[in-house]
C-alpha cells in the first residue's frame, strides 16, 4: 500500500514537471528587451504549460550562460569570441549559432540636432573622441555627448568592429545599460549622440542620422539592412549547446517561422526573408 | 536549416585552404561575406562555417586560447640568450719600486632576456624586460656555485604615449632614447625617469629630432628621523637633451649622415651605493653637479659599395665636461689623491670607429667587423653609465675595441670582442707613498678582455 502511494506521488510529480516546462533565455538586450518577450508571450499562448525566464543583460551574459549551462538559449547580437569558443569546448559545450533576425545599428541624435548625415569617418572620429564639437561636422557649436552601450553588450563590441575600426571609445563616453536608456538620454540632451538597434530608432525625441557611404546617404531600414548596403547591419543570434532539443528547439522553430518572423518585423527587426 | 554535410565539408575545406592556416580563421569574414554575396552560401551556412573555423582556431591554436585586452593592438614577445666565455686581465698601478699586479680571471657567463612590448589603442604603449643579473650595466650571470640558481630582474618597465607622428613620450625604465655610443652610455643600461622626443619630418626621409630626458640616477632620503645627524640628501637627476639630424642620400654609396649634438648635466646631488660597488665613482655630497657635458656623437653610413648588402660605417663620439676643473678636484683630489696644478684635468673624451659588414645580422651568413679607439679623460664622463666592458668602467684610459660577428643561422650568431686599454694620464694615480689608496675611478694601469659569445635570438 505504502509503495503504491509513493509510486502514485512520483507519477504525479513527473506529470507535473512534464507540463511545467521552463525555458531559460539569457543575453542580449537588443533581442531580450522587446523581441524575445513578445515571441515568448505568443508562444505561451499556444503552449500554456511553458514558462519563460528571460534575462536581457548583454550578449556576453548570454554566451556565458550557454557555456555554464544556466540557459537553454543564449541571445546574442555578436558572434562568440575564440576565447569563448575555447572555454565552451573545455566544458564540452558545442556553441551553435542560429541567425534569428537581422538588425541595423542606427546612429541617433536629438531630434533638434540639425545634423542629418555623417560620413563613416566622422562617425568613427566622434565615437573615438577625435571630434568633440558639433561644429566640426556641420552642426552648431557645442560639445558632443557620446552615449554607448556597456561592455557586456554585443552592440558595444559590434559597433567598434563595424564603425570604429576596432578603436576604443572616447574616455568621455557614457555607458548605458540598454537601447532604451541610450535613446532616452539622447532625447534629453540636444548635444547627444548614440546608437541603438533598428527597433529603437523611432523612439520619441530622437532621430536617425544617415550614413554617407561614398556619397550615398543611407538610413537604417529593412531594405538597406537586407541588401547589405547599410554599413552597420548585423545578424542576431540564438546560441545553443549543439542542435537545440525539446522546448528550446520548438521555440527556435517558432522564432524562425513565418509567424515569428512577422513578430520580428513588427517590432523593428529585419526578418530573414 | 542544417547545411548539407558534403557542401559544408567542401566549403570548410576551401575556406581553410584559402586561408592556408586555421589560425587565420578570424580573417575568414570577408571571404565568407563574398560567398554570401555571390549566393554560393546563405547567411546561416556562412555562420555555421564561421563558427566551425573559430572552434578550430580556438581548439587547435595557442592564440585562440589567449584572452588579451581589447585595448591591445600588438603584443611583441622577444628575447635572447647569450653564452659567453670571458678572459680578462686587470693590471693595477704599481707602488713605485714594486711590480704591477695582474689580476686574471676566466668566466663562463650567461645572459637571458625576455621582452614584452605592447601597443595599445590611441597611441599608448607599455612594456617590460626581464633579465638575468641585477647590475644595470650587465645582464651577465657568471656560472658560479652548482648549488645556486640565479635571479631574474626587471630591467625595463615603461609606459609610452604617441599622440601623433611628431611626439613621443615615455616614462618608467626604458630603452635609451638618445643616439649615443658606448663611450658615454653602456648599451646594457636602461635609463629611468621620463623622456620626450619631437620629430620634424623634412624633405623625403630626412628628420630633425629634439630628444630630452629627465633621468633618475639615485633616490636619496630628503629627511631623516629626529635626533639623527642632519642630512642634505637630494635625489640625483640627470638632464639630457639632444638634437638629432639625419640626412638620407640614397640606397647606394653614401647612404646617410647623422649628427646628434647634446648637453647633459646633473643637479647637485650624490650618487651612492652603486650596485657594481668599488669600481664606480666614490660618491660624496654634491659631486654630480660637476658634470656638465657637451656630447657630439654621429655616424656616416655607406651602403652597397662593395656589392649588394655590404655596409661601411664610420662613427664617432666626443665629450667635453665644462665643469672639469671642479670635477677633477672633487673626484680625484678629494681624499688626498691630489693632482699637480699643471696636470690636464681630463675634461675631454673621444671615440672614432670604423665598421664593415654584410647584411643586418638577421640572416644566415651576415657578418660584421668593427674597430674603434677611444680616450676617456678622468673628468669627462659619468663612470656610472659608461661601458662596463671597456677598462671595467675605469676612466683615465685609452684603448681599442675590436669585434667581429657572424650569423650561423637567421637567429644564432657568434661574436668575438677584444678590449685592450692602458692608462691615459700617468700623472694621475702615481701611487706615491703619501697616497694611501687608489681612487677607484682610475686605479688600473692596463686591461685586456676577450669575450667569445654565442647569441640566440627569438
XYZ file of C-alpha atoms in Angstrom:
731
model
C 0.000 0.000 0.000
C 2.781 2.338 1.045
C 4.664 1.530 -2.196
C 1.567 2.229 -4.241
C 1.134 5.675 -2.679
C 4.789 6.545 -3.315
C 4.534 5.401 -6.919
C 1.401 7.486 -7.409
C 3.075 10.579 -5.946
C 6.131 10.090 -8.136
C 3.986 9.693 -11.222
C 2.059 12.829 -10.311
C 5.260 14.778 -9.786
C 6.644 13.564 -13.104
C 3.471 14.600 -14.866
C 3.648 17.983 -13.235
C 7.251 18.504 -14.399
C 6.332 17.477 -17.898
C 3.585 20.062 -18.001
C 5.544 22.927 -16.342
C 8.367 23.326 -18.863
C 10.546 26.315 -18.143
C 12.702 27.847 -20.830
C 15.622 29.951 -19.586
C 16.812 32.543 -22.101
C 19.627 34.978 -21.272
C 21.719 37.516 -23.108
C 21.380 40.421 -25.498
C 19.362 43.456 -24.530
C 18.797 44.151 -28.226
C 16.896 40.879 -28.561
C 15.744 40.488 -24.999
C 14.096 43.835 -24.370
C 11.277 43.564 -26.900
C 11.551 40.780 -29.452
C 12.049 37.671 -27.368
C 9.496 38.612 -24.654
C 6.917 39.207 -27.388
C 7.775 35.910 -29.030
C 7.556 34.238 -25.637
C 4.101 35.638 -24.989
C 2.844 34.390 -28.335
C 4.497 31.032 -27.766
C 2.978 30.686 -24.292
C -0.440 31.401 -25.739
C -0.022 28.353 -27.933
C 1.774 26.248 -25.295
C 0.164 27.040 -21.929
C 2.399 24.650 -19.996
C 5.574 26.544 -20.852
C 7.009 29.331 -18.747
C 9.917 31.625 -19.569
C 12.734 33.173 -17.596
C 14.244 35.931 -19.722
C 17.255 37.978 -18.569
C 18.480 40.627 -21.017
C 21.801 41.819 -19.610
C 24.026 41.779 -22.654
C 25.275 39.288 -25.220
C 28.261 38.330 -23.110
C 25.959 37.049 -20.389
C 24.019 35.004 -22.957
C 27.114 33.284 -24.310
C 28.411 32.701 -20.778
C 25.056 31.165 -19.832
C 25.358 28.586 -22.620
C 28.924 27.791 -21.603
C 27.880 27.446 -17.958
C 24.719 25.552 -18.792
C 22.488 28.038 -16.986
C 20.280 28.781 -20.002
C 18.924 26.780 -22.910
C 19.153 29.715 -25.296
C 21.736 32.493 -25.277
C 20.650 35.644 -27.091
C 23.498 37.485 -28.755
C 23.876 40.397 -31.102
C 27.514 39.443 -31.745
C 29.433 36.316 -32.626
C 31.149 34.320 -29.899
C 34.828 35.151 -29.482
C 37.546 32.497 -29.899
C 38.214 32.556 -26.167
C 34.529 31.895 -25.514
C 34.593 29.057 -28.034
C 37.677 27.697 -26.315
C 36.043 27.932 -22.884
C 32.948 26.191 -24.243
C 34.951 23.354 -25.740
C 36.818 22.893 -22.478
C 33.454 22.243 -20.833
C 32.222 20.005 -23.600
C 29.789 22.623 -24.877
C 29.266 22.876 -28.628
C 28.400 26.506 -29.358
C 25.827 26.557 -32.138
C 24.746 29.942 -33.542
C 21.451 30.358 -35.346
C 20.597 33.620 -37.054
C 17.132 34.671 -35.920
C 16.830 38.150 -37.452
C 18.874 40.986 -38.812
C 19.410 44.314 -37.192
C 20.856 47.656 -38.170
C 22.669 49.804 -35.663
C 21.253 53.271 -36.130
C 23.181 56.421 -35.263
C 20.814 58.648 -33.325
C 20.909 62.293 -32.306
C 18.477 64.566 -30.537
C 15.540 65.473 -32.772
C 16.526 69.161 -32.523
C 20.031 68.498 -33.833
C 20.286 69.890 -37.377
C 22.886 67.327 -38.476
C 21.174 64.939 -40.899
C 24.065 62.828 -42.131
C 27.598 61.869 -41.194
C 30.342 60.095 -43.075
C 31.713 56.803 -41.750
C 34.957 58.601 -40.963
C 33.151 61.295 -38.977
C 31.239 58.659 -37.022
C 34.461 56.883 -36.157
C 36.082 60.161 -35.116
C 33.131 61.233 -32.983
C 32.861 57.964 -31.061
C 36.631 57.675 -30.677
C 36.853 61.207 -29.328
C 38.791 62.800 -32.194
C 35.889 65.130 -32.940
C 34.439 66.699 -29.816
C 32.296 69.552 -31.062
C 29.270 69.544 -33.330
C 30.635 72.490 -35.284
C 33.265 70.159 -36.783
C 30.552 68.162 -38.562
C 28.267 70.948 -39.685
C 26.244 71.427 -36.528
C 26.003 74.349 -34.129
C 28.885 74.777 -31.689
C 28.502 72.582 -28.664
C 30.334 69.705 -27.007
C 29.308 66.293 -28.266
C 27.957 63.955 -25.592
C 28.507 60.315 -26.514
C 26.277 57.520 -25.259
C 27.296 53.905 -25.791
C 26.266 50.524 -24.507
C 28.175 48.959 -21.627
C 30.992 46.482 -22.149
C 28.897 43.330 -21.715
C 26.799 44.358 -24.688
C 27.235 42.731 -28.074
C 26.276 46.024 -29.683
C 29.164 47.676 -27.827
C 31.731 45.407 -29.489
C 29.852 45.124 -32.793
C 29.864 48.893 -33.169
C 33.608 49.035 -32.528
C 34.140 46.445 -35.259
C 31.683 47.883 -37.753
C 32.101 51.611 -37.275
C 35.288 52.376 -35.386
C 37.989 50.271 -36.985
C 38.187 48.465 -33.635
C 39.339 51.636 -31.897
C 38.407 52.328 -28.308
C 35.567 54.629 -27.360
C 36.287 58.173 -26.220
C 37.048 58.232 -22.488
C 34.229 60.744 -22.043
C 31.599 58.379 -23.473
C 28.829 57.381 -21.110
C 27.954 53.692 -20.852
C 24.266 52.804 -20.807
C 22.606 49.521 -19.874
C 20.329 49.253 -22.916
C 18.992 50.705 -26.152
C 16.087 52.402 -24.380
C 18.406 54.175 -21.961
C 20.563 55.478 -24.809
C 17.518 56.688 -26.720
C 16.149 58.367 -23.587
C 19.440 60.141 -22.805
C 19.884 61.381 -26.363
C 16.274 62.590 -26.351
C 17.077 64.680 -23.262
C 20.404 66.073 -24.496
C 20.462 68.299 -27.559
C 24.208 67.604 -27.909
C 23.830 63.854 -27.529
C 24.723 61.129 -29.981
C 24.409 57.391 -29.575
C 23.496 54.188 -31.341
C 20.555 51.834 -30.988
C 19.111 48.806 -32.721
C 16.685 49.340 -35.588
C 13.762 48.691 -33.271
C 14.540 51.833 -31.287
C 15.322 54.471 -33.897
C 11.757 55.777 -33.833
C 11.715 56.333 -30.083
C 10.427 59.802 -29.132
C 12.820 62.749 -29.042
C 15.452 61.240 -31.298
C 16.136 60.825 -34.982
C 18.405 58.583 -37.004
C 21.294 60.140 -38.884
C 22.029 58.928 -42.406
C 25.430 57.384 -43.012
C 27.215 58.812 -46.016
C 28.721 55.878 -47.928
C 30.635 57.079 -50.972
C 28.224 59.940 -51.495
C 25.062 57.951 -50.851
C 23.195 58.804 -47.654
C 21.845 55.605 -46.129
C 19.420 55.299 -43.254
C 18.959 52.003 -41.470
C 15.878 50.282 -42.848
C 14.680 46.784 -43.602
C 15.692 47.260 -47.223
C 19.207 48.631 -46.600
C 19.898 46.013 -43.947
C 18.660 43.104 -46.025
C 20.515 44.165 -49.178
C 23.589 44.774 -47.005
C 24.124 48.321 -48.229
C 23.750 49.828 -44.748
C 27.252 49.588 -43.254
C 26.253 48.901 -39.676
C 23.986 45.898 -40.301
C 24.431 42.631 -38.468
C 22.744 39.316 -37.772
C 21.402 38.486 -34.339
C 21.697 35.009 -32.860
C 20.356 32.384 -30.592
C 23.267 30.350 -29.225
C 22.566 26.812 -28.087
C 24.616 23.859 -26.939
C 24.646 21.920 -30.199
C 21.398 21.458 -32.076
C 18.645 22.515 -29.673
C 16.277 19.902 -28.343
C 12.947 19.858 -26.565
C 11.236 23.142 -25.823
C 14.278 25.176 -26.912
C 14.109 23.581 -30.367
C 10.402 24.293 -30.579
C 10.863 27.919 -29.545
C 13.663 28.348 -32.079
C 11.428 26.834 -34.735
C 8.684 29.256 -33.735
C 11.107 32.195 -33.918
C 12.100 31.221 -37.456
C 8.547 30.516 -38.570
C 6.595 32.979 -40.656
C 4.666 33.978 -37.559
C 7.824 34.522 -35.523
C 9.491 36.479 -38.290
C 6.381 38.621 -38.684
C 6.669 39.492 -34.994
C 10.325 40.359 -35.501
C 9.397 42.607 -38.399
C 6.616 44.295 -36.450
C 8.967 45.081 -33.579
C 11.547 46.631 -35.874
C 13.938 43.850 -36.747
C 14.587 42.700 -40.278
C 13.197 39.216 -40.911
C 15.354 36.573 -42.524
C 13.321 36.602 -45.733
C 18.114 24.723 -41.698
C 21.074 22.395 -41.312
C 23.636 22.765 -44.038
C 24.245 19.812 -46.296
C 27.205 17.856 -44.887
C 29.063 17.476 -48.165
C 28.618 21.116 -49.065
C 29.719 22.140 -45.585
C 32.819 19.962 -45.781
C 33.719 21.326 -49.196
C 33.233 24.904 -48.091
C 35.178 24.388 -44.894
C 37.991 22.854 -46.885
C 38.054 25.582 -49.475
C 37.944 28.351 -46.893
C 40.634 26.688 -44.825
C 42.830 26.130 -47.883
C 42.193 29.659 -48.986
C 43.316 30.871 -45.626
C 46.284 28.499 -45.572
C 46.223 28.379 -41.788
C 43.409 27.598 -39.397
C 44.947 30.157 -37.094
C 43.740 32.775 -39.542
C 40.116 31.820 -39.139
C 39.499 35.321 -37.874
C 40.294 36.563 -41.368
C 37.601 34.445 -42.987
C 34.914 37.105 -42.648
C 35.499 38.912 -45.961
C 35.724 35.636 -47.876
C 32.508 34.311 -46.360
C 30.802 37.645 -46.978
C 31.806 37.366 -50.633
C 30.429 33.816 -50.849
C 27.154 35.046 -49.378
C 27.036 37.993 -51.754
C 27.553 35.695 -54.734
C 24.778 33.440 -53.496
C 27.041 30.420 -53.036
C 26.031 30.083 -49.407
C 23.332 31.752 -47.372
C 23.895 33.661 -44.153
C 23.171 30.713 -41.873
C 25.501 28.418 -43.795
C 28.204 31.060 -43.633
C 27.580 31.370 -39.921
C 27.984 27.621 -39.420
C 31.281 27.695 -41.315
C 32.446 30.718 -39.381
C 31.627 29.023 -36.079
C 33.420 25.830 -37.152
C 36.518 27.790 -38.137
C 36.525 29.739 -34.892
C 36.142 26.497 -32.938
C 39.085 25.049 -34.827
C 41.052 28.216 -34.187
C 40.148 28.132 -30.502
C 40.863 24.444 -30.055
C 43.982 23.987 -32.134
C 45.958 27.181 -31.792
C 47.619 28.788 -28.807
C 46.444 32.202 -29.938
C 42.840 31.090 -29.750
C 43.198 30.441 -26.035
C 44.685 33.801 -25.203
C 42.306 36.320 -23.708
C 44.054 39.601 -24.378
C 42.734 43.039 -23.561
C 40.630 44.621 -26.315
C 42.820 47.701 -25.892
C 45.817 45.721 -27.122
C 46.643 46.151 -30.794
C 50.021 44.410 -30.835
C 51.955 42.303 -28.353
C 55.558 41.585 -29.305
C 57.337 38.943 -27.268
C 61.059 38.662 -27.912
C 64.254 37.753 -26.192
C 67.734 36.391 -26.444
C 70.128 34.053 -24.723
C 73.862 34.663 -24.774
C 76.530 32.247 -23.646
C 79.871 33.941 -23.068
C 83.391 32.790 -22.357
C 85.359 35.714 -20.951
C 89.052 36.067 -20.310
C 90.201 39.216 -18.537
C 93.303 40.767 -17.086
C 93.390 43.854 -14.863
C 96.820 45.263 -14.068
C 96.909 47.606 -11.112
C 99.090 50.672 -10.787
C 102.219 49.596 -9.004
C 103.629 51.354 -5.983
C 106.973 52.817 -7.109
C 109.673 50.203 -6.798
C 107.289 47.224 -6.890
C 105.873 45.130 -9.688
C 102.392 45.671 -11.026
C 99.856 43.025 -10.067
C 97.982 41.301 -12.894
C 94.600 40.002 -11.800
C 93.462 37.388 -14.255
C 90.114 35.736 -14.499
C 88.277 33.380 -16.806
C 84.499 33.144 -16.573
C 81.620 31.394 -18.252
C 78.650 33.701 -18.225
C 75.118 33.693 -19.491
C 72.648 36.406 -20.244
C 68.942 35.753 -20.713
C 66.464 38.464 -21.612
C 62.721 38.272 -22.183
C 60.985 41.345 -23.566
C 57.319 42.170 -23.885
C 56.338 45.273 -25.826
C 52.674 46.166 -26.098
C 50.982 48.592 -28.437
C 47.669 49.795 -27.122
C 44.954 51.862 -28.718
C 45.104 55.632 -29.119
C 48.886 55.761 -29.261
C 49.540 54.240 -25.853
C 52.099 51.569 -25.184
C 53.723 49.656 -22.366
C 56.372 47.030 -21.944
C 58.805 45.175 -19.807
C 62.054 43.274 -19.938
C 63.147 40.520 -17.606
C 66.793 39.582 -17.467
C 69.462 37.793 -15.514
C 71.717 39.728 -13.161
C 70.845 42.721 -11.052
C 73.541 45.065 -12.283
C 72.090 47.545 -14.738
C 75.267 47.689 -16.813
C 75.447 43.968 -17.430
C 72.805 41.297 -17.608
C 75.567 38.690 -17.398
C 75.249 35.975 -14.834
C 78.544 34.225 -14.113
C 78.130 30.465 -13.769
C 79.059 30.149 -10.144
C 78.234 27.679 -7.430
C 76.466 24.496 -8.555
C 74.221 24.883 -5.560
C 72.957 28.278 -6.681
C 70.162 29.191 -9.029
C 70.029 32.666 -10.468
C 67.611 35.517 -10.155
C 65.521 37.268 -12.766
C 65.218 41.032 -12.557
C 63.032 43.712 -14.075
C 65.285 45.615 -16.452
C 62.599 47.617 -18.226
C 59.036 48.614 -17.347
C 57.555 51.576 -19.118
C 54.503 53.301 -20.453
C 54.604 55.357 -23.616
C 52.294 57.720 -25.427
C 52.491 58.837 -29.019
C 49.690 61.313 -29.702
C 50.962 61.969 -33.226
C 53.836 61.025 -35.505
C 55.726 64.041 -34.188
C 55.558 63.461 -30.458
C 56.626 60.531 -28.317
C 56.644 60.384 -24.530
C 57.780 57.615 -22.248
C 58.165 57.098 -18.535
C 59.457 54.368 -16.257
C 62.582 52.365 -17.045
C 63.033 52.220 -20.783
C 65.426 51.735 -23.683
C 67.911 54.527 -24.069
C 66.131 57.208 -26.110
C 69.336 59.005 -27.129
C 71.637 58.484 -30.060
C 74.873 57.589 -28.350
C 77.904 55.329 -28.320
C 79.265 53.196 -25.510
C 81.787 55.926 -24.809
C 79.008 57.690 -22.847
C 76.269 55.108 -22.261
C 76.676 51.392 -21.649
C 74.316 49.680 -24.106
C 73.004 47.440 -21.312
C 71.776 50.313 -19.143
C 68.117 51.214 -19.452
C 67.634 54.776 -18.212
C 64.777 55.554 -15.838
C 62.580 58.590 -15.392
C 60.949 60.420 -18.279
C 61.853 61.100 -21.902
C 60.322 63.065 -24.755
C 61.021 63.182 -28.472
C 59.725 65.613 -31.044
C 60.354 64.704 -34.665
C 60.135 67.109 -37.563
C 59.900 65.405 -40.932
C 61.896 67.252 -43.537
C 62.256 66.503 -47.221
C 61.965 62.810 -48.041
C 63.209 60.678 -45.176
C 65.251 63.436 -43.534
C 64.364 64.143 -39.926
C 65.231 66.599 -37.227
C 64.570 65.420 -33.695
C 64.684 67.063 -30.318
C 65.163 64.498 -27.591
C 65.123 65.161 -23.882
C 65.310 63.046 -20.776
C 64.846 63.699 -17.088
C 66.511 60.663 -15.636
C 66.524 59.452 -12.075
C 70.088 58.488 -11.148
C 69.668 57.918 -7.429
C 66.919 58.330 -4.882
C 68.270 59.846 -1.682
C 66.459 60.367 1.588
C 65.420 64.012 1.855
C 64.929 63.875 5.618
C 65.855 61.556 8.445
C 64.412 60.825 11.853
C 64.558 63.470 14.536
C 67.667 63.214 16.629
C 69.776 61.696 13.904
C 72.507 63.594 12.133
C 71.171 66.148 9.670
C 71.154 65.128 6.059
C 71.387 67.072 2.873
C 70.073 64.272 0.713
C 68.626 65.296 -2.629
C 67.614 62.932 -5.399
C 70.170 62.776 -8.174
C 68.781 63.640 -11.622
C 70.440 63.676 -14.994
C 69.015 66.086 -17.554
C 69.994 65.113 -21.062
C 68.936 66.875 -24.245
C 69.960 66.236 -27.782
C 69.341 67.470 -31.329
C 69.447 64.663 -33.904
C 69.636 65.482 -37.582
C 69.528 62.640 -40.106
C 70.179 63.278 -43.772
C 69.423 60.489 -46.247
C 71.145 60.341 -49.581
C 70.262 57.072 -51.264
C 70.399 53.312 -51.313
C 73.916 53.184 -52.725
C 77.264 54.728 -51.875
C 76.749 57.478 -49.303
C 73.592 56.361 -47.557
C 73.030 58.678 -44.632
C 74.692 61.057 -42.239
C 73.651 61.611 -38.648
C 74.743 64.307 -36.204
C 73.499 64.384 -32.638
C 74.949 67.217 -30.539
C 73.730 67.292 -26.965
C 74.254 68.561 -23.476
C 73.841 66.607 -20.267
C 74.029 67.886 -16.719
C 73.074 66.835 -13.204
C 71.521 68.585 -10.283
C 73.704 68.964 -7.232
C 73.385 65.644 -5.553
C 75.067 62.379 -4.704
C 75.194 59.034 -6.421
C 75.940 56.358 -3.877
C 75.524 52.675 -3.387
C 76.019 51.713 -6.967
C 75.468 48.033 -7.417
C 78.798 47.474 -9.049
C 80.466 48.883 -5.978
C 84.028 49.935 -5.788
C 84.803 50.403 -9.429
C 82.326 53.274 -9.565
C 82.797 56.830 -8.547
C 83.373 57.279 -4.845
C 80.478 59.478 -4.051
C 80.193 62.450 -1.808
C 77.549 65.064 -1.394
C 77.165 67.351 -4.356
C 79.604 65.505 -6.598
C 77.289 65.243 -9.561
C 76.947 68.979 -10.072
C 80.399 68.980 -11.659
C 79.215 67.000 -14.663
C 78.109 69.407 -17.399
C 78.970 67.550 -20.528
C 78.744 68.544 -24.166
C 78.322 65.465 -26.372
C 78.871 65.242 -30.131
C 78.176 61.748 -31.475
C 77.486 60.955 -35.102
C 77.911 58.497 -37.918
C 78.221 58.271 -41.680
C 76.922 55.180 -43.441
C 77.745 53.864 -46.871
C 75.650 51.138 -48.486
C 76.230 48.582 -51.240
C 79.632 49.952 -52.095
C 81.321 46.527 -52.360
C 78.270 44.709 -53.673
C 74.631 44.421 -52.684
C 74.139 44.181 -48.929
C 77.540 45.499 -47.901
C 77.800 48.357 -45.450
C 80.571 50.620 -44.333
C 80.170 52.780 -41.273
C 82.246 55.437 -39.631
C 81.166 56.626 -36.240
C 82.443 58.882 -33.576
C 81.721 60.461 -30.247
C 83.228 63.380 -28.380
C 82.522 64.744 -24.940
C 83.738 67.769 -23.029
C 82.921 68.439 -19.407
C 82.670 72.192 -18.945
C 82.976 71.722 -15.173
C 86.065 69.537 -15.458
C 88.305 71.615 -13.220
C 85.944 71.279 -10.294
C 85.221 67.701 -11.185
C 88.883 66.753 -11.208
C 89.423 68.434 -7.894
C 86.412 66.759 -6.321
C 86.760 63.367 -7.914
C 90.454 62.873 -7.733
C 91.838 65.345 -5.253
C 89.172 64.546 -2.724
C 90.579 62.168 -0.157
C 94.207 63.040 -0.775
C 94.774 61.992 -4.359
C 95.923 65.471 -5.302
C 96.616 66.399 -8.862
C 99.519 68.660 -9.659
C 98.264 72.080 -10.688
C 99.726 71.659 -14.138
C 98.045 68.348 -14.809
C 95.469 68.049 -17.563
C 92.127 67.748 -15.781
C 90.813 65.162 -18.238
C 87.887 67.216 -19.482
C 87.708 65.516 -22.861
C 86.930 62.054 -24.150
C 86.541 60.853 -27.683
C 85.983 57.794 -29.824
C 86.391 57.061 -33.521
C 85.346 53.822 -35.139
C 85.038 52.018 -38.419
C 82.691 49.188 -39.244
C 82.164 46.962 -42.244
C 79.556 44.302 -42.727
C 77.220 42.348 -44.901
C 73.512 42.243 -44.101
C 71.710 43.349 -40.990
C 72.720 40.479 -38.729
C 69.341 38.845 -39.300
C 70.153 36.223 -41.904
C 72.490 33.270 -42.085
C 75.833 34.374 -43.461
C 75.550 38.011 -42.393
C 78.704 39.322 -40.769
C 80.159 42.496 -39.335
C 83.567 43.779 -38.265
C 84.143 46.808 -36.072
C 87.107 48.586 -34.562
C 87.281 51.736 -32.503
C 89.756 53.708 -30.492
C 88.867 55.895 -27.537
C 90.321 58.011 -24.788
C 88.429 58.743 -21.594
C 89.558 61.762 -19.574
C 89.098 61.343 -15.876
C 86.613 64.208 -15.609
C 84.960 63.843 -18.993
C 82.308 61.238 -18.293
C 79.985 59.821 -15.695
C 81.568 56.460 -14.843
C 78.228 55.195 -13.551
C 76.913 54.855 -17.089
C 79.957 54.238 -19.321
C 80.585 50.861 -20.939
C 81.483 48.436 -18.169
C 83.468 46.269 -20.585
C 85.923 48.974 -21.560
C 88.573 49.071 -18.817
C 85.997 47.834 -16.341
C 84.396 51.268 -16.075
C 87.635 52.992 -15.150
C 88.329 56.412 -16.603
C 91.689 57.919 -17.498
C 92.099 55.131 -20.053
C 92.828 54.810 -23.740
C 92.495 51.785 -25.913
C 90.851 49.750 -28.628
C 87.758 47.665 -29.019
C 87.632 45.103 -31.813
C 84.655 42.941 -32.602
C 83.522 40.523 -35.268
C 80.206 38.759 -35.620
C 78.917 36.025 -37.923
C 75.378 34.703 -38.262
C 75.405 30.911 -38.044
C 71.672 30.890 -38.758
C 68.990 33.550 -39.081
C 68.686 33.556 -35.302
C 72.073 32.450 -33.932
C 75.359 34.295 -34.176
C 78.930 34.003 -32.980
C 80.644 37.176 -31.764
C 84.214 37.751 -30.635
C 85.143 41.021 -28.896
C 88.519 42.147 -27.616
C 89.362 45.189 -25.497
C 92.861 46.429 -24.813
C 93.354 49.542 -22.703
C 96.064 51.409 -20.815
C 96.396 54.451 -18.599
C 95.867 57.765 -20.375
C 97.489 60.245 -17.969
C 100.309 58.805 -15.872
C 100.331 61.782 -13.528
C 97.077 60.591 -12.008
C 97.324 57.695 -9.578
C 101.059 57.763 -9.136
C 100.915 55.538 -6.094
C 103.211 57.989 -4.390
C 103.951 56.965 -0.818
C 101.794 59.751 0.522
C 98.738 58.293 -1.147
C 97.170 55.646 0.968
C 94.943 54.127 -1.670
C 93.917 54.349 -5.313
C 90.915 56.385 -6.296
C 88.824 53.602 -7.712
C 87.721 55.877 -10.516
C 91.069 55.342 -12.230
C 93.030 52.652 -10.419
C 94.040 50.448 -13.334
C 97.236 50.619 -15.352
C 96.024 48.436 -18.218
C 93.398 45.843 -19.091
C 92.759 43.090 -21.614
C 89.395 41.446 -22.134
C 88.411 38.765 -24.610
C 84.759 37.769 -24.969
C 83.513 34.903 -27.114
C 79.729 34.917 -27.401
C 77.114 32.584 -28.794
C 73.868 34.513 -29.203
C 70.469 33.035 -29.892
C 67.570 35.394 -30.502
C 63.904 34.596 -30.511
